[in-house]
Short mmCIF file of C-alpha atoms in Angstrom, two decimals:
data_model
loop_
_atom_site.label_atom_id
_atom_site.label_comp_id
_atom_site.label_asym_id
_atom_site.label_seq_id
_atom_site.Cartn_x
_atom_site.Cartn_y
_atom_site.Cartn_z
CA MET G 1 8.98 72.44 9.41
CA PHE G 2 7.87 69.48 7.31
CA ASP G 3 6.03 69.97 4.09
CA SER G 4 2.61 68.39 4.66
CA GLU G 5 2.22 67.71 0.96
CA ALA G 6 5.45 65.65 0.86
CA ILE G 7 4.31 63.27 3.60
CA THR G 8 2.69 60.10 2.25
CA PRO G 9 -0.62 59.54 4.02
CA LYS G 10 -1.01 56.16 5.75
CA ARG G 11 -4.75 56.22 5.77
CA PRO G 12 -6.18 53.37 3.61
CA ASN G 13 -8.40 54.10 0.67
CA ASP G 14 -11.98 54.87 1.49
CA ASN G 15 -13.63 51.97 -0.32
CA ALA G 16 -15.65 48.95 0.72
CA PHE G 17 -12.76 46.49 0.43
CA TYR G 18 -10.19 48.38 2.51
CA GLN G 19 -12.75 49.58 5.04
CA GLN G 20 -14.29 46.09 5.35
CA ARG G 21 -17.75 47.14 4.32
CA LEU G 22 -18.27 44.32 1.80
CA PRO G 23 -21.48 42.32 2.22
CA ALA G 24 -20.87 39.11 4.17
CA TRP G 25 -22.81 36.13 5.42
CA LYS G 26 -22.21 34.87 8.91
CA PRO G 27 -23.81 31.54 9.73
CA VAL G 28 -25.69 31.32 12.99
CA VAL G 29 -24.68 28.08 14.71
CA ASN G 30 -27.52 26.70 16.80
CA ILE G 31 -29.52 23.52 17.15
CA GLN G 32 -31.86 24.39 14.29
CA THR G 33 -29.00 24.87 11.81
CA THR G 34 -26.70 22.00 12.88
CA MET G 35 -29.44 19.36 13.22
CA PRO G 36 -30.10 18.99 9.46
CA VAL G 37 -26.36 19.00 8.70
CA PHE G 38 -25.72 16.11 11.10
CA GLY G 39 -28.79 14.30 9.84
CA ILE G 40 -27.77 14.58 6.17
CA LEU G 41 -24.19 13.49 6.85
CA GLY G 42 -25.36 10.53 8.94
CA THR G 43 -27.84 9.50 6.25
CA ILE G 44 -25.01 9.48 3.70
CA LEU G 45 -22.35 7.74 5.80
CA VAL G 46 -24.46 4.87 7.15
CA PRO G 47 -25.39 3.40 3.72
CA ILE G 48 -21.78 3.80 2.57
CA GLY G 49 -20.60 1.91 5.66
CA ILE G 50 -23.11 -0.89 5.06
CA LEU G 51 -22.02 -1.11 1.41
CA LEU G 52 -18.34 -1.28 2.37
CA LEU G 53 -19.01 -4.02 4.93
CA CYS G 54 -21.05 -6.05 2.45
CA THR G 55 -18.39 -5.83 -0.27
CA ALA G 56 -15.62 -6.62 2.24
CA GLY G 57 -17.54 -9.67 3.39
CA ALA G 58 -17.74 -10.91 -0.20
CA VAL G 59 -13.94 -10.77 -0.58
CA LYS G 60 -12.27 -14.14 -0.02
CA GLU G 61 -8.85 -14.25 1.58
CA MET G 62 -6.38 -16.94 2.58
CA ARG G 63 -3.34 -16.24 4.78
CA LEU G 64 -0.43 -18.65 5.14
CA ASP G 65 2.43 -18.16 7.62
CA TYR G 66 5.66 -19.50 6.11
CA SER G 67 8.19 -18.09 8.59
CA LYS G 68 9.29 -21.63 9.49
CA CYS G 69 9.15 -23.25 6.07
CA GLY G 70 11.07 -26.52 5.99
CA ASP G 71 14.63 -26.09 7.28
CA CYS G 72 15.08 -22.70 5.61
CA GLU G 73 14.83 -20.76 8.87
CA ASN G 74 18.12 -22.42 9.91
CA THR G 75 19.87 -21.50 6.66
CA HIS G 76 21.98 -18.35 6.50
CA TYR G 77 20.35 -15.65 4.41
CA THR G 78 23.35 -15.53 2.06
CA GLN G 79 22.62 -19.13 1.03
CA SER G 80 19.71 -20.02 -1.22
CA CYS G 81 16.97 -22.22 0.16
CA SER G 82 13.72 -23.46 -1.34
CA CYS G 83 10.71 -24.98 0.38
CA SER G 84 7.12 -25.89 -0.46
CA ILE G 85 3.82 -25.71 1.41
CA ASP G 86 0.62 -27.42 0.29
CA PHE G 87 -2.70 -25.77 1.08
CA THR G 88 -6.35 -26.23 0.14
CA LEU G 89 -8.91 -23.71 -1.06
CA ASP G 90 -12.32 -24.66 0.32
CA SER G 91 -14.18 -22.52 -2.20
CA LYS G 92 -13.59 -20.91 -5.56
CA TYR G 93 -11.75 -17.58 -5.63
CA GLY G 94 -13.63 -16.06 -8.52
CA GLY G 95 -12.90 -12.98 -10.57
CA SER G 96 -10.78 -11.92 -13.50
CA THR G 97 -7.81 -11.30 -11.19
CA VAL G 98 -6.68 -12.80 -7.87
CA MET G 99 -4.06 -10.89 -5.89
CA MET G 100 -0.97 -12.39 -4.27
CA TYR G 101 0.56 -10.54 -1.32
CA TYR G 102 3.47 -11.02 1.03
CA GLY G 103 3.28 -9.71 4.57
CA LEU G 104 5.60 -8.92 7.46
CA GLU G 105 5.03 -8.50 11.20
CA ARG G 106 7.08 -6.38 13.63
CA TYR G 107 8.79 -4.64 10.73
CA TYR G 108 8.98 -0.89 11.35
CA GLN G 109 9.20 0.70 7.94
CA ASN G 110 7.77 3.84 9.52
CA HIS G 111 10.93 4.48 11.57
CA ARG G 112 12.08 8.00 10.74
CA LYS G 113 15.68 7.16 9.83
CA TYR G 114 14.56 4.20 7.75
CA ALA G 115 11.75 6.01 5.92
CA THR G 116 14.00 8.94 4.92
CA SER G 117 17.00 6.83 3.85
CA ARG G 118 16.53 7.17 0.08
CA SER G 119 17.28 9.51 -2.81
CA ASP G 120 14.22 10.55 -4.79
CA GLU G 121 16.44 12.34 -7.31
CA GLN G 122 18.33 9.11 -7.97
CA LEU G 123 15.10 7.13 -8.37
CA ARG G 124 13.97 9.57 -11.07
CA GLY G 125 16.66 8.23 -13.40
CA LYS G 126 19.97 9.58 -12.06
CA PRO G 127 21.92 6.57 -10.71
CA LEU G 128 24.95 8.65 -9.67
CA SER G 129 22.87 11.01 -7.50
CA ALA G 130 23.16 9.36 -4.09
CA GLY G 131 22.39 12.10 -1.56
CA ASP G 132 23.42 12.33 2.08
CA SER G 133 19.96 11.11 3.08
CA CYS G 134 20.96 7.62 1.86
CA ALA G 135 23.35 7.10 4.78
CA PRO G 136 24.54 4.57 5.86
CA TYR G 137 24.17 3.04 2.38
CA LYS G 138 25.36 5.92 0.24
CA LEU G 139 28.79 4.82 -1.06
CA ASP G 140 30.50 1.46 -1.42
CA PRO G 141 33.34 1.55 1.16
CA ASN G 142 35.61 -0.51 -1.11
CA THR G 143 35.21 1.31 -4.41
CA GLY G 144 33.76 4.67 -3.36
CA GLU G 145 31.01 4.26 -5.96
CA PRO G 146 27.46 5.29 -5.05
CA TYR G 147 24.96 2.56 -4.38
CA ALA G 148 22.16 2.44 -6.94
CA PRO G 149 19.58 2.36 -5.54
CA CYS G 150 20.92 3.79 -2.29
CA GLY G 151 19.52 3.88 1.22
CA LEU G 152 18.16 1.55 3.88
CA ILE G 153 14.81 0.94 2.19
CA ALA G 154 16.38 -0.21 -1.07
CA ASN G 155 19.02 -2.34 0.65
CA SER G 156 16.34 -4.22 2.65
CA PHE G 157 14.24 -4.96 -0.45
CA PHE G 158 12.06 -8.04 0.08
CA ASN G 159 13.49 -10.78 -2.16
CA ASP G 160 11.48 -13.94 -1.43
CA THR G 161 9.94 -15.33 -4.62
CA PHE G 162 6.83 -17.48 -5.03
CA GLN G 163 5.60 -20.06 -7.50
CA LEU G 164 2.08 -21.47 -7.37
CA ARG G 165 1.00 -24.83 -8.72
CA TRP G 166 -2.52 -26.26 -9.00
CA LEU G 167 -2.33 -29.88 -7.84
CA SER G 168 -5.91 -31.14 -7.83
CA HIS G 169 -9.48 -30.00 -8.33
CA VAL G 170 -12.48 -30.97 -6.21
CA GLN G 171 -15.54 -31.75 -8.33
CA LYS G 172 -19.18 -31.26 -7.36
CA ASP G 173 -19.56 -34.89 -6.29
CA GLY G 174 -16.65 -34.47 -3.86
CA SER G 175 -14.13 -36.47 -5.87
CA SER G 176 -10.63 -35.10 -6.49
CA VAL G 177 -9.11 -34.85 -9.98
CA VAL G 178 -5.34 -34.49 -10.44
CA VAL G 179 -4.44 -31.37 -12.45
CA ASP G 180 -0.78 -30.51 -11.68
CA LYS G 181 -0.49 -27.25 -13.64
CA LYS G 182 1.60 -24.18 -13.01
CA ILE G 183 -0.29 -20.95 -12.27
CA ASN G 184 1.10 -18.09 -14.35
CA LEU G 185 1.74 -14.86 -12.45
CA THR G 186 2.33 -11.32 -13.66
CA MET G 187 4.04 -8.45 -11.88
CA GLU G 188 2.81 -5.85 -14.34
CA GLY G 189 0.32 -3.35 -12.99
CA ILE G 190 1.03 -3.89 -9.28
CA ALA G 191 2.63 -0.45 -8.72
CA TRP G 192 0.71 2.82 -8.50
CA ASP G 193 0.43 4.77 -11.75
CA SER G 194 1.57 7.89 -9.88
CA ASP G 195 4.83 6.09 -9.01
CA HIS G 196 5.67 4.11 -12.12
CA GLY G 197 7.22 6.39 -14.72
CA THR G 198 6.78 9.54 -12.61
CA LYS G 199 8.50 9.16 -9.25
CA PHE G 200 10.51 6.21 -10.55
CA LYS G 201 12.29 6.39 -13.90
CA ASN G 202 15.15 4.54 -15.53
CA PRO G 203 18.13 6.43 -16.92
CA GLY G 204 18.13 7.10 -20.65
CA GLY G 205 19.70 4.73 -23.12
CA ALA G 206 18.86 1.32 -24.49
CA ASP G 207 21.49 -0.52 -22.40
CA LEU G 208 20.83 -0.20 -18.67
CA SER G 209 24.14 -1.88 -17.80
CA VAL G 210 25.95 1.04 -19.43
CA ALA G 211 23.69 3.57 -17.67
CA PHE G 212 24.62 2.05 -14.29
CA ASN G 213 28.38 2.19 -14.90
CA GLY G 214 30.15 3.83 -11.98
CA THR G 215 27.61 2.56 -9.45
CA ALA G 216 27.49 -0.39 -7.07
CA LYS G 217 24.54 -2.62 -6.28
CA PRO G 218 23.23 -2.54 -2.69
CA PRO G 219 25.21 -4.96 -0.50
CA SER G 220 22.16 -7.16 0.25
CA TRP G 221 21.21 -7.55 -3.42
CA PRO G 222 22.39 -10.70 -5.20
CA LEU G 223 21.83 -9.13 -8.64
CA ALA G 224 22.44 -5.76 -10.24
CA PRO G 225 19.34 -3.54 -10.68
CA TYR G 226 19.23 -4.13 -14.45
CA GLN G 227 19.16 -7.94 -13.95
CA LEU G 228 16.03 -8.22 -11.81
CA ASP G 229 13.67 -9.41 -14.56
CA PRO G 230 15.52 -11.06 -17.47
CA GLU G 231 12.24 -12.08 -19.14
CA ASN G 232 10.92 -8.51 -19.34
CA PRO G 233 13.67 -5.92 -20.02
CA SER G 234 11.28 -3.02 -19.44
CA ASN G 235 10.57 -4.27 -15.90
CA ASN G 236 14.05 -3.67 -14.50
CA ALA G 237 16.13 -1.29 -12.41
CA PHE G 238 14.13 1.61 -10.96
CA LEU G 239 11.01 0.57 -12.92
CA TYR G 240 10.95 -2.92 -11.41
CA GLU G 241 7.41 -2.92 -10.05
CA PRO G 242 7.97 -5.07 -6.91
CA PHE G 243 10.77 -2.66 -5.99
CA ILE G 244 8.45 0.35 -6.47
CA VAL G 245 5.85 -1.33 -4.23
CA TRP G 246 8.49 -1.95 -1.54
CA MET G 247 9.73 1.64 -1.63
CA ARG G 248 6.28 2.95 -0.62
CA VAL G 249 6.82 2.48 3.12
CA ALA G 250 4.07 1.08 5.34
CA ALA G 251 2.53 3.12 8.15
CA PHE G 252 2.22 0.22 10.62
CA PRO G 253 4.62 -2.54 11.75
CA THR G 254 2.34 -5.29 10.44
CA PHE G 255 1.66 -4.84 6.74
CA ARG G 256 1.33 -6.61 3.45
CA LYS G 257 2.39 -5.60 -0.03
CA LEU G 258 1.25 -6.71 -3.44
CA TYR G 259 3.58 -9.32 -4.96
CA SER G 260 1.84 -10.25 -8.21
CA ARG G 261 -1.49 -10.80 -9.92
CA ILE G 262 -3.05 -14.05 -11.12
CA ASP G 263 -4.58 -12.90 -14.38
CA MET G 264 -7.11 -15.40 -15.73
CA THR G 265 -6.25 -14.45 -19.32
CA LEU G 266 -2.80 -15.93 -18.67
CA ASN G 267 -4.35 -19.11 -17.24
CA PRO G 268 -7.01 -20.34 -19.69
CA GLU G 269 -7.38 -23.62 -17.76
CA LEU G 270 -8.88 -21.64 -14.86
CA ASP G 271 -12.61 -21.07 -15.27
CA GLY G 272 -12.86 -17.45 -14.09
CA GLY G 273 -10.91 -17.87 -10.86
CA LEU G 274 -8.90 -20.22 -8.68
CA GLU G 275 -10.89 -23.41 -8.41
CA GLU G 276 -11.59 -25.26 -5.21
CA GLY G 277 -8.85 -27.78 -4.60
CA LYS G 278 -5.27 -28.36 -3.53
CA TYR G 279 -2.35 -26.05 -4.38
CA ARG G 280 1.38 -25.98 -3.74
CA LEU G 281 3.32 -22.83 -2.93
CA THR G 282 7.05 -23.05 -3.68
CA ILE G 283 9.13 -20.39 -1.98
CA ASP G 284 12.67 -19.23 -2.61
CA TYR G 285 13.37 -18.39 1.04
CA ASN G 286 15.85 -15.49 1.04
CA TYR G 287 14.50 -12.88 3.47
CA PRO G 288 15.46 -13.45 7.14
CA VAL G 289 12.89 -12.52 9.79
CA LEU G 290 13.20 -14.93 12.72
CA TYR G 291 16.35 -13.39 14.20
CA TYR G 292 14.38 -10.24 15.09
CA GLN G 293 11.32 -12.27 16.17
CA SER G 294 9.22 -11.35 13.18
CA LYS G 295 6.97 -13.35 10.90
CA LYS G 296 6.25 -13.35 7.20
CA PHE G 297 3.16 -14.62 5.49
CA PHE G 298 1.62 -15.20 2.09
CA VAL G 299 -1.89 -14.01 1.18
CA LEU G 300 -4.27 -14.89 -1.64
CA SER G 301 -7.20 -12.51 -2.02
CA THR G 302 -9.98 -11.63 -4.40
CA THR G 303 -11.03 -8.01 -4.89
CA SER G 304 -14.18 -5.92 -4.91
CA ILE G 305 -15.10 -2.60 -6.50
CA PHE G 306 -13.42 -0.94 -3.50
CA GLY G 307 -10.23 -3.01 -3.72
CA GLY G 308 -9.11 -5.63 -1.22
CA ARG G 309 -10.66 -6.69 2.03
CA ASN G 310 -10.92 -3.78 4.48
CA VAL G 311 -13.54 -4.25 7.20
CA MET G 312 -12.27 -1.41 9.38
CA ILE G 313 -13.13 1.42 6.98
CA GLY G 314 -16.73 0.13 6.71
CA ILE G 315 -16.99 0.01 10.53
CA VAL G 316 -15.66 3.57 10.79
CA TYR G 317 -18.21 4.88 8.29
CA LEU G 318 -21.03 3.03 10.05
CA VAL G 319 -20.06 4.17 13.57
CA VAL G 320 -19.52 7.82 12.61
CA GLY G 321 -22.76 7.90 10.61
CA SER G 322 -24.72 6.35 13.47
CA LEU G 323 -23.28 8.86 15.96
CA LEU G 324 -24.24 11.75 13.68
CA LEU G 325 -27.81 10.43 13.40
CA LEU G 326 -28.01 10.05 17.20
CA ILE G 327 -26.78 13.61 17.70
CA ALA G 328 -29.27 14.88 15.13
CA ALA G 329 -32.08 12.99 16.91
CA ALA G 330 -31.00 14.44 20.27
CA PHE G 331 -30.99 17.94 18.79
CA ALA G 332 -34.48 17.34 17.38
CA VAL G 333 -35.76 16.37 20.86
CA ILE G 334 -34.14 19.45 22.42
CA ALA G 335 -35.54 21.75 19.74
CA ARG G 336 -39.04 20.30 20.20
CA LYS G 337 -38.91 20.87 23.95
CA ASP G 338 -37.81 24.46 23.38
CA VAL G 339 -40.77 25.05 21.05
CA HIS G 340 -43.25 23.61 23.56
CA SER G 341 -41.75 25.72 26.37
CA PHE G 342 -42.07 28.83 24.23
CA LEU G 343 -45.75 28.09 23.39
CA ARG G 344 -46.67 27.62 27.06
CA GLN G 345 -45.46 31.12 27.91
#
C-alpha cells in the first residue's frame, strides 16, 4: 500500500490567482461601445492626413533620368566615363538643406539571397569575419583572403558620383545673370543614427590600412574601403555614410537613396536655398543599368517637418480616417433606429 502522506498532491492552491477568481473587466462589444471608438479614431486620422498632404504638396522635387547620359551607356563599366546634363529650376528650392538622391528602377534589393548576403559581425568592426552568408562573395578565389566588406550588397555598391554647378540666375525682371559657381555638397549626416557607429563600426587603430591587412576589396570596387573619402578620414571604410545608406536594402524594386545634402552654410552665395535658374549636373558614370533594362535617376528635393515628399501616407491616413467616420455614422443611425423601435413597444 502507498503512504498517502508521501504522495505530493496535485491540487493547486486554493487562492484567487490559481483558482481564477481575480476581479476582471470584460468589455462588451456592441454598437454603443464601438461607435465612439471609431468616431474618435476617425477624428484624429483625418486632420493628420490633411496635414501630411499639405506638407507634401509644399515639398518641391525635381527628377532627372540620366540612364542614357552622353555616350556613357556604351562604355564598359570598368572604364571611367563622365557626362553632364543641364537643367533649369523654375522656382526657388528654399530651406536650410536641399537633399540630393539617386534612384534605381527594376532593381530588386529585396531578393532573399541578395538581402541576406552580408556579415553584420564584420560590419561591426571585424574585417576578417566574413561569414558563410556572404556567399558568393566571401573569399577572394586568388588569395583566399576574405572580402571586406563581403557579400552581394557590398559588392554592388552604387558608385556614380555627382557634382552640381550653378550656371545662371533668373532675376525678378526675367533677365538671366551668369553665376558659374560650384555647389558644395556634404555626405555627413545622411545615414541613420541607429546605423552609424552602432551597426557599422570601423576596426580599432589609427591606421585603417593596417586594420584591413589580410583582406581583399570587393571585386567591383575600384578602391579599398579605407580610400573612399580621402578628404575626410573619419568617413571611410565601414563608416562611409553612402555605403551605410546603400546597405539598408529597399523594400521595392523602384527606390531612391540619399546621396548628399546641400547645406546652405557651406554655400553662402545661396540665399536660403537653390535659386531659380540654370544648373549643370556632372556625373561620373560608373554604375551599369541598361544591360538589365533598368533606369537610374537623380532627384533634388526640399524637405518638410515630416521629411521628404510622401503623398501616399497622407492619402492612407485620410482614407482610413474617412472610413472610420462613415462606419461610426452608420452605427449611430443603427443605434438610433434601435432606440426608436424600443420606445414604440
